[in-house]
Structure formats: structure tokens, C-alpha cells
Amino acid sequence: MGIQNYLSEMRDAVDGAVRDLLHEYEEKIPLRLFKAIEYSLTAGGKRLRPILLLSSFSLYRDDWKSALPYGVSIECVHTYSLIHDDLPAMDDDDYRRGVPTCHRTFGEDVAILAGDALLTEAFRILLVDRDDGIVPYSKIAAARELAWAAGAEGMVGGQILDLEATGRKITEGEVIKIHSLKTGALIRASILAGAHLGGAAAEDISLLSEYGKNVGLAFQIVDDILDVTSSFSEMGKKTGKDLDMGKATYPSVVGTVKARKEAESLVGKAKNSLSSFGEKGTFLAGVADLCLTRRN
Ligand code: GRG
């Protein structure tokens, strides 16, 4: 099976696991909150982070479908971050994935609460008892990775540095730091969570950490490039906004050509750190390449 087939099989499986979660929620949680969560979780995301989690888990175990609930957990954190990032007090976006943002549809109050619920639920889903052969220690290690990546030293920290950098001249080092925290940390955590859940040894964790760090940064650099080279219909959101808002982006600091070269070099480094996984690392190498060639 080629990488595209594996990817769509995994994406469909994640979509199915998200539907299972929503089914579990229906009638259990207040209707407006349910509708906002359902809207945002099923708006058509690429499911990159769950796919990375499932891919690193499958380095260690053949039954990758047993890691699906953990993939959903990561997608909940990602979805929360997008809902809050789109709020008027943050990026103030009206569209995401081609449809109105959560707050435009349900109001700011509901959107804030939907984000809060998704972040908290992510940890419940991760830590729930299941008969899947994953030992509690591995779940705790995955939860720790996720908490670190989502919190003040990770995504939230990156977001505030991003806000503070808006409208002023920044250095290449600063933009790398912002991108690594704001976007890279959760991508890296997705890979490490999958590895912990699969039972990886410490040496593998450090190789996969290197892979995750480089792919995460490359992903955000490509996102910055797409913001200046893509259209609304490709991205499903307003493009050219970073420039309009004076946002800290990699192309605005070093130019689009150097930004592209840097993203390619980071993906090369990411793939190098997979060499000891042999044939098993091929899929993760392919996912790294896709971060470069993606159009949305
Ligand atoms: C507590 C207010 C508050 C904020 C939390 C919101 C936040 C911290 C951080 C935002 C981080 C963020 C949104 C970074 C952008 C990352 C990015 C490139 C997202 C798009 O990811 P894709 O392309 O999205 O994987 P899809 O739509 O495919 O799921």
C-alpha cells in the first residue's frame, strides 16, 4: 500500500474515532456545547497530529487502531488551540477550513467554553482505563508530553511571544523560537506520545524528538509560505493575513526562497533521525515530505 492509501486509511479511522467520541457525548453534555464541539471537531482538518501519533505507535505495535482514542485526544488539543486562536482577542478570523469559525457560528462565549472543554477532555480521554495493553506508566508519559507541549512552556508560551512580536521587527532566532513553541511543540508531542504509548526505549524517544522538532518547525514555515502564496479556496481561510497584521513569520524575516530552503533542510534532518528505524521509518519519512508539498 502506498503512503497516500495509508494516510487516507488512518484519516478515515481518526474521523471514525472522533464520531465515536461525539456519540459518547451526545445527550451527556449541554446541547450548545456539544454542537460547538461537534462543529469544530468535524470541520475537515487534515488530522496530521493523530496520524503522527499513530505512525510512531506503529513503530512498536502492529495494532495501530488501538491508539485511535489517543489520537483523538491530541486532535482535541489541536482543535481547542484553533478555536481560541481564531477568537477576536487573538487572530480574529472569520473562516477556518472553508467554514465560519466556531465563535462566528456559536458566539464567543460558547467558543471559549468549547475550547476549554476540549483541552480538559483531551486528558480524560488519554487517561481513561482501557483494555488495550498500554500500561499506565506509558499513558502518564504521553500525558506529560502533551501537557508540556500545550502549556506555558509550549503552545501557550509561543502564542504570547507571537502576540508580543506582532508589528515589530524580529530576528530569525526569535521567529524560530515562536514557531517551535506555538506549532512545533504539539507536533513533536504527537510523535512522542505515540512512541511512549507503544513502549519506546529512551534512545528512540530522543531520535523521535529530533524528528518531531524538525518536522514541527518545517510545518509552520510552510504554513507561513502558504499564507503568502495560497488562496482562500486552497487554505479554507483568509490568506495574506500575517503580512496585514504584521505577524512574525519566517518568510518576512528571511524571504520566501530562504524560508523554503530552510523547510527542506529541516525535513532532511528529520528524515536522517529515522535511519535506525529502517523500513519501519519509511512512513514517518513520507509524512515529513508531505509537510513540504502540502497545499493547505
Ligand atoms: C489559551 C487563548 C489561548 C490560546 C492557546 C491558541 C493557542 C494557545 C495557540 C495557537 C497555536 C496555533 C493555532 C498555531 C497555529 C498552528 C497551525 C499551523 C495550525 C494549522 O494546523 P493544520 O494545518 O490544521 O494541521 P487542520 O485544519 O488541518 O487541522
mmCIF file of C-alpha atoms and ligand atoms in Angstrom:
data_model
loop_
_atom_site.group_PDB
_atom_site.id
_atom_site.type_symbol
_atom_site.label_atom_id
_atom_site.label_comp_id
_atom_site.label_asym_id
_atom_site.label_seq_id
_atom_site.Cartn_x
_atom_site.Cartn_y
_atom_site.Cartn_z
ATOM 1 C CA MET A 1 0.000 0.000 0.000
ATOM 2 C CA GLY A 2 1.332 3.479 -0.927
ATOM 3 C CA ILE A 3 1.641 6.322 1.568
ATOM 4 C CA GLN A 4 -1.486 8.085 0.248
ATOM 5 C CA ASN A 5 -3.575 4.958 0.866
ATOM 6 C CA TYR A 6 -2.172 4.516 4.373
ATOM 7 C CA LEU A 7 -2.832 8.187 5.065
ATOM 8 C CA SER A 8 -6.439 8.039 3.937
ATOM 9 C CA GLU A 9 -6.975 4.799 5.880
ATOM 10 C CA MET A 10 -5.604 6.478 9.014
ATOM 11 C CA ARG A 11 -7.538 9.698 8.401
ATOM 12 C CA ASP A 12 -10.799 7.758 7.964
ATOM 13 C CA ALA A 13 -10.073 5.789 11.125
ATOM 14 C CA VAL A 14 -9.450 9.037 13.067
ATOM 15 C CA ASP A 15 -12.686 10.507 11.673
ATOM 16 C CA GLY A 16 -14.493 7.361 12.859
ATOM 17 C CA ALA A 17 -12.936 7.605 16.333
ATOM 18 C CA VAL A 18 -13.954 11.281 16.537
ATOM 19 C CA ARG A 19 -17.524 10.276 15.623
ATOM 20 C CA ASP A 20 -17.425 7.615 18.382
ATOM 21 C CA LEU A 21 -16.397 10.264 20.904
ATOM 22 C CA LEU A 22 -19.183 12.584 19.774
ATOM 23 C CA HIS A 23 -21.660 9.741 20.033
ATOM 24 C CA GLU A 24 -20.477 9.144 23.598
ATOM 25 C CA TYR A 25 -21.025 12.869 24.401
ATOM 26 C CA GLU A 26 -24.418 13.259 22.796
ATOM 27 C CA GLU A 27 -27.098 13.684 25.442
ATOM 28 C CA LYS A 28 -24.418 13.700 28.158
ATOM 29 C CA ILE A 29 -23.247 17.287 27.742
ATOM 30 C CA PRO A 30 -25.278 20.513 27.265
ATOM 31 C CA LEU A 31 -26.551 20.809 23.692
ATOM 32 C CA ARG A 32 -24.921 24.143 22.708
ATOM 33 C CA LEU A 33 -21.556 22.943 23.957
ATOM 34 C CA PHE A 34 -21.995 19.641 22.123
ATOM 35 C CA LYS A 35 -22.916 21.410 18.862
ATOM 36 C CA ALA A 36 -19.882 23.721 19.043
ATOM 37 C CA ILE A 37 -17.525 20.811 19.801
ATOM 38 C CA GLU A 38 -19.059 18.676 17.055
ATOM 39 C CA TYR A 39 -18.831 21.570 14.561
ATOM 40 C CA SER A 40 -15.161 22.185 15.258
ATOM 41 C CA LEU A 41 -14.051 18.549 15.516
ATOM 42 C CA THR A 42 -15.695 17.616 12.212
ATOM 43 C CA ALA A 43 -14.931 20.708 10.125
ATOM 44 C CA GLY A 44 -12.462 18.841 7.875
ATOM 45 C CA GLY A 45 -9.000 19.007 9.452
ATOM 46 C CA LYS A 46 -6.099 17.033 7.950
ATOM 47 C CA ARG A 47 -5.698 15.009 11.196
ATOM 48 C CA LEU A 48 -1.917 15.402 10.927
ATOM 49 C CA ARG A 49 -1.257 15.153 14.674
ATOM 50 C CA PRO A 50 -3.272 11.942 15.249
ATOM 51 C CA ILE A 51 -1.656 10.454 12.125
ATOM 52 C CA LEU A 52 1.785 11.239 13.544
ATOM 53 C CA LEU A 53 0.803 9.659 16.872
ATOM 54 C CA LEU A 54 -0.493 6.521 15.140
ATOM 55 C CA SER A 55 2.613 6.346 12.939
ATOM 56 C CA SER A 56 5.068 6.474 15.814
ATOM 57 C CA PHE A 57 2.932 3.995 17.806
ATOM 58 C CA SER A 58 3.085 1.623 14.831
ATOM 59 C CA LEU A 59 6.898 1.606 15.015
ATOM 60 C CA TYR A 60 6.346 -0.574 18.094
ATOM 61 C CA ARG A 61 2.971 -2.234 17.664
ATOM 62 C CA ASP A 62 1.073 -3.613 14.687
ATOM 63 C CA ASP A 63 -2.376 -2.828 16.089
ATOM 64 C CA TRP A 64 -2.257 0.944 15.428
ATOM 65 C CA LYS A 65 -6.051 1.149 15.685
ATOM 66 C CA SER A 66 -5.810 0.584 19.431
ATOM 67 C CA ALA A 67 -4.090 4.004 19.668
ATOM 68 C CA LEU A 68 -7.005 5.823 17.983
ATOM 69 C CA PRO A 69 -8.516 7.255 21.212
ATOM 70 C CA TYR A 70 -5.117 8.798 21.998
ATOM 71 C CA GLY A 71 -5.021 10.308 18.511
ATOM 72 C CA VAL A 72 -8.442 11.832 19.209
ATOM 73 C CA SER A 73 -7.049 13.251 22.443
ATOM 74 C CA ILE A 74 -4.310 15.120 20.517
ATOM 75 C CA GLU A 75 -6.869 16.318 17.955
ATOM 76 C CA CYS A 76 -8.955 17.753 20.826
ATOM 77 C CA VAL A 77 -5.983 19.845 21.994
ATOM 78 C CA HIS A 78 -5.287 20.973 18.424
ATOM 79 C CA THR A 79 -8.963 21.880 17.859
ATOM 80 C CA TYR A 80 -9.081 23.862 21.106
ATOM 81 C CA SER A 81 -5.986 25.797 20.005
ATOM 82 C CA LEU A 82 -7.583 26.694 16.656
ATOM 83 C CA ILE A 83 -10.876 27.793 18.264
ATOM 84 C CA HIS A 84 -9.054 30.076 20.702
ATOM 85 C CA ASP A 85 -6.562 31.276 18.084
ATOM 86 C CA ASP A 86 -9.461 32.439 15.870
ATOM 87 C CA LEU A 87 -11.134 34.498 18.640
ATOM 88 C CA PRO A 88 -11.388 38.296 18.240
ATOM 89 C CA ALA A 89 -8.894 38.787 21.086
ATOM 90 C CA MET A 90 -6.360 36.612 19.230
ATOM 91 C CA ASP A 91 -6.183 36.385 15.401
ATOM 92 C CA ASP A 92 -9.808 37.460 14.878
ATOM 93 C CA ASP A 93 -10.571 35.093 11.995
ATOM 94 C CA ASP A 94 -13.972 34.624 10.382
ATOM 95 C CA TYR A 95 -13.190 31.454 8.433
ATOM 96 C CA ARG A 96 -11.317 28.232 9.118
ATOM 97 C CA ARG A 97 -11.304 25.156 6.856
ATOM 98 C CA GLY A 98 -13.652 26.946 4.469
ATOM 99 C CA VAL A 99 -16.446 27.454 7.013
ATOM 100 C CA PRO A 100 -17.192 30.202 9.572
ATOM 101 C CA THR A 101 -15.077 29.917 12.713
ATOM 102 C CA CYS A 102 -16.560 28.490 15.913
ATOM 103 C CA HIS A 103 -17.167 31.908 17.528
ATOM 104 C CA ARG A 104 -18.778 33.280 14.333
ATOM 105 C CA THR A 105 -21.229 30.378 14.428
ATOM 106 C CA PHE A 106 -21.888 29.893 18.145
ATOM 107 C CA GLY A 107 -20.742 33.168 19.718
ATOM 108 C CA GLU A 108 -17.568 33.990 21.610
ATOM 109 C CA ASP A 109 -18.817 32.731 24.960
ATOM 110 C CA VAL A 110 -19.645 29.257 23.627
ATOM 111 C CA ALA A 111 -16.416 29.109 21.570
ATOM 112 C CA ILE A 112 -14.282 29.862 24.638
ATOM 113 C CA LEU A 113 -16.069 27.152 26.600
ATOM 114 C CA ALA A 114 -15.858 24.628 23.741
ATOM 115 C CA GLY A 115 -12.087 25.206 23.635
ATOM 116 C CA ASP A 116 -11.785 24.864 27.414
ATOM 117 C CA ALA A 117 -13.819 21.643 27.360
ATOM 118 C CA LEU A 118 -11.744 20.149 24.531
ATOM 119 C CA LEU A 119 -8.459 20.867 26.306
ATOM 120 C CA THR A 120 -9.654 19.283 29.538
ATOM 121 C CA GLU A 121 -11.390 16.361 27.858
ATOM 122 C CA ALA A 122 -8.186 15.554 25.971
ATOM 123 C CA PHE A 123 -6.561 14.486 29.237
ATOM 124 C CA ARG A 124 -9.591 12.489 30.378
ATOM 125 C CA ILE A 125 -9.611 10.609 27.068
ATOM 126 C CA LEU A 126 -5.874 9.968 27.333
ATOM 127 C CA LEU A 127 -6.001 8.674 30.897
ATOM 128 C CA VAL A 128 -9.209 6.623 30.826
ATOM 129 C CA ASP A 129 -8.845 2.893 31.654
ATOM 130 C CA ARG A 130 -8.947 0.743 28.527
ATOM 131 C CA ASP A 131 -8.182 -2.864 27.763
ATOM 132 C CA ASP A 132 -5.563 -2.033 25.117
ATOM 133 C CA GLY A 133 -2.378 -3.412 26.627
ATOM 134 C CA ILE A 134 -0.978 0.102 27.210
ATOM 135 C CA VAL A 135 0.466 0.314 30.698
ATOM 136 C CA PRO A 136 -0.412 3.289 32.987
ATOM 137 C CA TYR A 137 3.215 4.455 33.010
ATOM 138 C CA SER A 138 3.129 4.912 29.211
ATOM 139 C CA LYS A 139 -0.114 6.880 29.411
ATOM 140 C CA ILE A 140 1.368 9.131 32.098
ATOM 141 C CA ALA A 141 4.456 9.717 29.938
ATOM 142 C CA ALA A 142 2.209 10.623 26.973
ATOM 143 C CA ALA A 143 0.063 12.927 29.145
ATOM 144 C CA ARG A 144 3.180 14.660 30.497
ATOM 145 C CA GLU A 145 4.439 15.242 26.942
ATOM 146 C CA LEU A 146 1.072 16.639 25.882
ATOM 147 C CA ALA A 147 0.718 18.887 28.944
ATOM 148 C CA TRP A 148 4.189 20.307 28.417
ATOM 149 C CA ALA A 149 3.567 20.947 24.721
ATOM 150 C CA ALA A 150 0.167 22.590 25.228
ATOM 151 C CA GLY A 151 1.094 24.734 28.228
ATOM 152 C CA ALA A 152 3.104 27.783 29.193
ATOM 153 C CA GLU A 153 6.426 26.311 28.049
ATOM 154 C CA GLY A 154 4.890 25.173 24.757
ATOM 155 C CA MET A 155 1.934 26.325 22.680
ATOM 156 C CA VAL A 156 0.518 28.974 25.040
ATOM 157 C CA GLY A 157 4.030 30.363 25.634
ATOM 158 C CA GLY A 158 4.576 30.505 21.857
ATOM 159 C CA GLN A 159 1.261 32.250 21.362
ATOM 160 C CA ILE A 160 2.116 35.058 23.781
ATOM 161 C CA LEU A 161 5.555 35.530 22.220
ATOM 162 C CA ASP A 162 3.769 35.706 18.863
ATOM 163 C CA LEU A 163 1.370 38.384 20.146
ATOM 164 C CA GLU A 164 4.257 40.388 21.570
ATOM 165 C CA ALA A 165 6.234 40.147 18.328
ATOM 166 C CA THR A 166 3.349 41.361 16.163
ATOM 167 C CA GLY A 167 4.099 44.684 14.485
ATOM 168 C CA ARG A 168 7.779 44.846 15.419
ATOM 169 C CA LYS A 169 10.979 43.766 13.686
ATOM 170 C CA ILE A 170 12.209 40.408 14.949
ATOM 171 C CA THR A 171 15.249 38.203 14.401
ATOM 172 C CA GLU A 172 15.415 34.781 12.745
ATOM 173 C CA GLY A 173 16.181 33.249 16.161
ATOM 174 C CA GLU A 174 13.040 34.792 17.646
ATOM 175 C CA VAL A 175 10.782 33.546 14.863
ATOM 176 C CA ILE A 176 12.251 30.037 15.177
ATOM 177 C CA LYS A 177 11.537 30.089 18.914
ATOM 178 C CA ILE A 178 7.938 31.287 18.413
ATOM 179 C CA HIS A 179 7.224 28.685 15.710
ATOM 180 C CA SER A 180 8.855 25.867 17.672
ATOM 181 C CA LEU A 181 6.667 26.602 20.694
ATOM 182 C CA LYS A 182 3.425 27.684 19.032
ATOM 183 C CA THR A 183 3.199 24.882 16.463
ATOM 184 C CA GLY A 184 6.251 22.638 16.770
ATOM 185 C CA ALA A 185 5.714 21.569 20.373
ATOM 186 C CA LEU A 186 2.335 19.890 19.744
ATOM 187 C CA ILE A 187 3.589 18.169 16.590
ATOM 188 C CA ARG A 188 6.619 16.852 18.478
ATOM 189 C CA ALA A 189 4.372 15.773 21.377
ATOM 190 C CA SER A 190 2.103 13.845 18.977
ATOM 191 C CA ILE A 191 5.066 11.766 17.838
ATOM 192 C CA LEU A 192 6.465 11.288 21.333
ATOM 193 C CA ALA A 193 3.060 10.396 22.802
ATOM 194 C CA GLY A 194 2.655 7.658 20.170
ATOM 195 C CA ALA A 195 6.138 6.351 20.933
ATOM 196 C CA HIS A 196 5.549 6.315 24.713
ATOM 197 C CA LEU A 197 2.213 4.542 24.259
ATOM 198 C CA GLY A 198 3.904 1.976 22.018
ATOM 199 C CA GLY A 199 6.577 1.340 24.676
ATOM 200 C CA ALA A 200 9.611 3.026 23.041
ATOM 201 C CA ALA A 201 13.003 2.962 24.767
ATOM 202 C CA ALA A 202 14.758 6.209 25.806
ATOM 203 C CA GLU A 203 17.182 6.198 22.813
ATOM 204 C CA ASP A 204 14.262 6.052 20.393
ATOM 205 C CA ILE A 205 12.483 8.849 22.239
ATOM 206 C CA SER A 206 15.439 11.156 21.674
ATOM 207 C CA LEU A 207 15.652 10.275 17.938
ATOM 208 C CA LEU A 208 11.911 10.818 17.518
ATOM 209 C CA SER A 209 12.130 14.046 19.492
ATOM 210 C CA GLU A 210 14.650 15.296 16.931
ATOM 211 C CA TYR A 211 12.352 14.177 14.097
ATOM 212 C CA GLY A 212 9.364 15.915 15.737
ATOM 213 C CA LYS A 213 11.233 19.129 16.445
ATOM 214 C CA ASN A 214 12.373 19.469 12.829
ATOM 215 C CA VAL A 215 9.061 18.441 11.228
ATOM 216 C CA GLY A 216 7.141 20.780 13.555
ATOM 217 C CA LEU A 217 9.246 23.785 12.617
ATOM 218 C CA ALA A 218 9.178 22.903 8.903
ATOM 219 C CA PHE A 219 5.374 22.592 9.094
ATOM 220 C CA GLN A 220 4.964 26.148 10.446
ATOM 221 C CA ILE A 221 7.492 27.618 7.982
ATOM 222 C CA VAL A 222 5.491 26.039 5.131
ATOM 223 C CA ASP A 223 2.319 27.430 6.732
ATOM 224 C CA ASP A 224 3.859 30.912 6.629
ATOM 225 C CA ILE A 225 4.836 30.421 2.967
ATOM 226 C CA LEU A 226 1.325 29.209 2.088
ATOM 227 C CA ASP A 227 -0.106 32.297 3.762
ATOM 228 C CA VAL A 228 1.612 34.414 1.088
ATOM 229 C CA THR A 229 1.353 32.032 -1.884
ATOM 230 C CA SER A 230 -2.065 30.344 -1.497
ATOM 231 C CA SER A 231 -5.666 31.373 -1.962
ATOM 232 C CA PHE A 232 -8.719 31.282 0.306
ATOM 233 C CA SER A 233 -10.114 28.322 -1.638
ATOM 234 C CA GLU A 234 -6.935 26.280 -1.110
ATOM 235 C CA MET A 235 -6.434 27.150 2.566
ATOM 236 C CA GLY A 236 -10.080 27.477 3.643
ATOM 237 C CA LYS A 237 -9.216 30.698 5.489
ATOM 238 C CA LYS A 238 -8.216 34.255 4.696
ATOM 239 C CA THR A 239 -4.646 34.332 3.354
ATOM 240 C CA GLY A 240 -2.141 37.209 3.354
ATOM 241 C CA LYS A 241 -3.252 37.954 6.914
ATOM 242 C CA ASP A 242 0.148 37.514 8.518
ATOM 243 C CA LEU A 243 1.526 40.350 6.410
ATOM 244 C CA ASP A 244 -1.552 42.561 7.009
ATOM 245 C CA MET A 245 -1.283 42.068 10.771
ATOM 246 C CA GLY A 246 2.498 42.495 10.897
ATOM 247 C CA LYS A 247 2.872 38.926 12.210
ATOM 248 C CA ALA A 248 6.207 37.285 12.935
ATOM 249 C CA THR A 249 6.710 34.905 10.002
ATOM 250 C CA TYR A 250 9.768 33.120 8.695
ATOM 251 C CA PRO A 251 9.452 34.429 5.087
ATOM 252 C CA SER A 252 9.041 38.015 6.329
ATOM 253 C CA VAL A 253 12.354 37.724 8.192
ATOM 254 C CA VAL A 254 14.495 35.799 5.670
ATOM 255 C CA GLY A 255 12.471 35.895 2.405
ATOM 256 C CA THR A 256 10.382 33.163 0.770
ATOM 257 C CA VAL A 257 13.256 31.477 -1.085
ATOM 258 C CA LYS A 258 15.415 31.031 2.020
ATOM 259 C CA ALA A 259 12.342 30.008 4.020
ATOM 260 C CA ARG A 260 11.601 27.213 1.535
ATOM 261 C CA LYS A 261 15.250 26.054 1.626
ATOM 262 C CA GLU A 262 15.174 26.029 5.425
ATOM 263 C CA ALA A 263 11.971 23.948 5.470
ATOM 264 C CA GLU A 264 13.580 21.459 3.050
ATOM 265 C CA SER A 265 16.707 21.264 5.170
ATOM 266 C CA LEU A 266 14.658 20.651 8.352
ATOM 267 C CA VAL A 267 12.723 17.844 6.663
ATOM 268 C CA GLY A 268 16.063 16.335 5.529
ATOM 269 C CA LYS A 269 17.319 16.430 9.142
ATOM 270 C CA ALA A 270 14.038 14.914 10.370
ATOM 271 C CA LYS A 271 14.395 12.015 7.939
ATOM 272 C CA ASN A 272 18.031 11.454 8.937
ATOM 273 C CA SER A 273 16.986 10.851 12.507
ATOM 274 C CA LEU A 274 14.818 7.942 11.324
ATOM 275 C CA SER A 275 17.686 5.942 9.807
ATOM 276 C CA SER A 276 17.959 3.461 12.674
ATOM 277 C CA PHE A 277 14.271 2.503 12.230
ATOM 278 C CA GLY A 278 14.994 1.076 8.767
ATOM 279 C CA GLU A 279 11.949 0.075 6.706
ATOM 280 C CA LYS A 280 9.631 0.874 9.629
ATOM 281 C CA GLY A 281 10.593 4.560 9.460
ATOM 282 C CA THR A 282 9.515 4.919 5.803
ATOM 283 C CA PHE A 283 6.012 6.097 6.606
ATOM 284 C CA LEU A 284 7.172 8.815 9.019
ATOM 285 C CA ALA A 285 9.699 9.918 6.374
ATOM 286 C CA GLY A 286 6.852 10.170 3.855
ATOM 287 C CA VAL A 287 4.746 12.228 6.275
ATOM 288 C CA ALA A 288 7.695 14.625 6.708
ATOM 289 C CA ASP A 289 7.862 15.055 2.910
ATOM 290 C CA LEU A 290 4.147 15.776 2.776
ATOM 291 C CA CYS A 291 4.626 18.692 5.170
ATOM 292 C CA LEU A 292 6.725 20.269 2.384
ATOM 293 C CA THR A 293 4.443 19.514 -0.550
ATOM 294 C CA ARG A 294 1.104 20.262 1.100
ATOM 295 C CA ARG A 295 -1.153 22.909 -0.428
ATOM 296 C CA ASN A 296 -3.297 23.526 2.662
HETATM 297 C C1 GRG B 1 -5.489 29.979 25.773
HETATM 298 C C2 GRG B 1 -6.247 31.887 24.256
HETATM 299 C C3 GRG B 1 -5.411 30.692 24.491
HETATM 300 C C4 GRG B 1 -4.630 30.279 23.495
HETATM 301 C C5 GRG B 1 -3.993 28.976 23.467
HETATM 302 C C6 GRG B 1 -4.427 29.303 20.695
HETATM 303 C C7 GRG B 1 -3.109 28.983 21.237
HETATM 304 C C8 GRG B 1 -2.813 28.977 22.666
HETATM 305 C C9 GRG B 1 -2.148 28.711 20.440
HETATM 306 C C10 GRG B 1 -2.385 28.726 18.969
HETATM 307 C C11 GRG B 1 -1.414 27.929 18.296
HETATM 308 C C12 GRG B 1 -1.768 27.850 16.844
HETATM 309 C C13 GRG B 1 -3.180 27.963 16.418
HETATM 310 C C14 GRG B 1 -0.786 27.667 15.974
HETATM 311 C C15 GRG B 1 -1.022 27.506 14.523
HETATM 312 C C16 GRG B 1 -0.701 26.106 14.173
HETATM 313 C C17 GRG B 1 -1.205 25.727 12.803
HETATM 314 C C18 GRG B 1 -0.307 25.892 11.648
HETATM 315 C C19 GRG B 1 -2.422 25.251 12.705
HETATM 316 C C20 GRG B 1 -2.995 24.667 11.491
HETATM 317 O O1 GRG B 1 -2.777 23.275 11.588
HETATM 318 P P1 GRG B 1 -3.298 22.290 10.472
HETATM 319 O O2 GRG B 1 -2.897 22.809 9.115
HETATM 320 O O3 GRG B 1 -4.874 22.434 10.625
HETATM 321 O O4 GRG B 1 -2.859 20.910 10.817
HETATM 322 P P2 GRG B 1 -6.063 21.458 10.165
HETATM 323 O O5 GRG B 1 -7.152 22.415 9.748
HETATM 324 O O6 GRG B 1 -5.609 20.593 9.026
HETATM 325 O O7 GRG B 1 -6.423 20.679 11.375
#
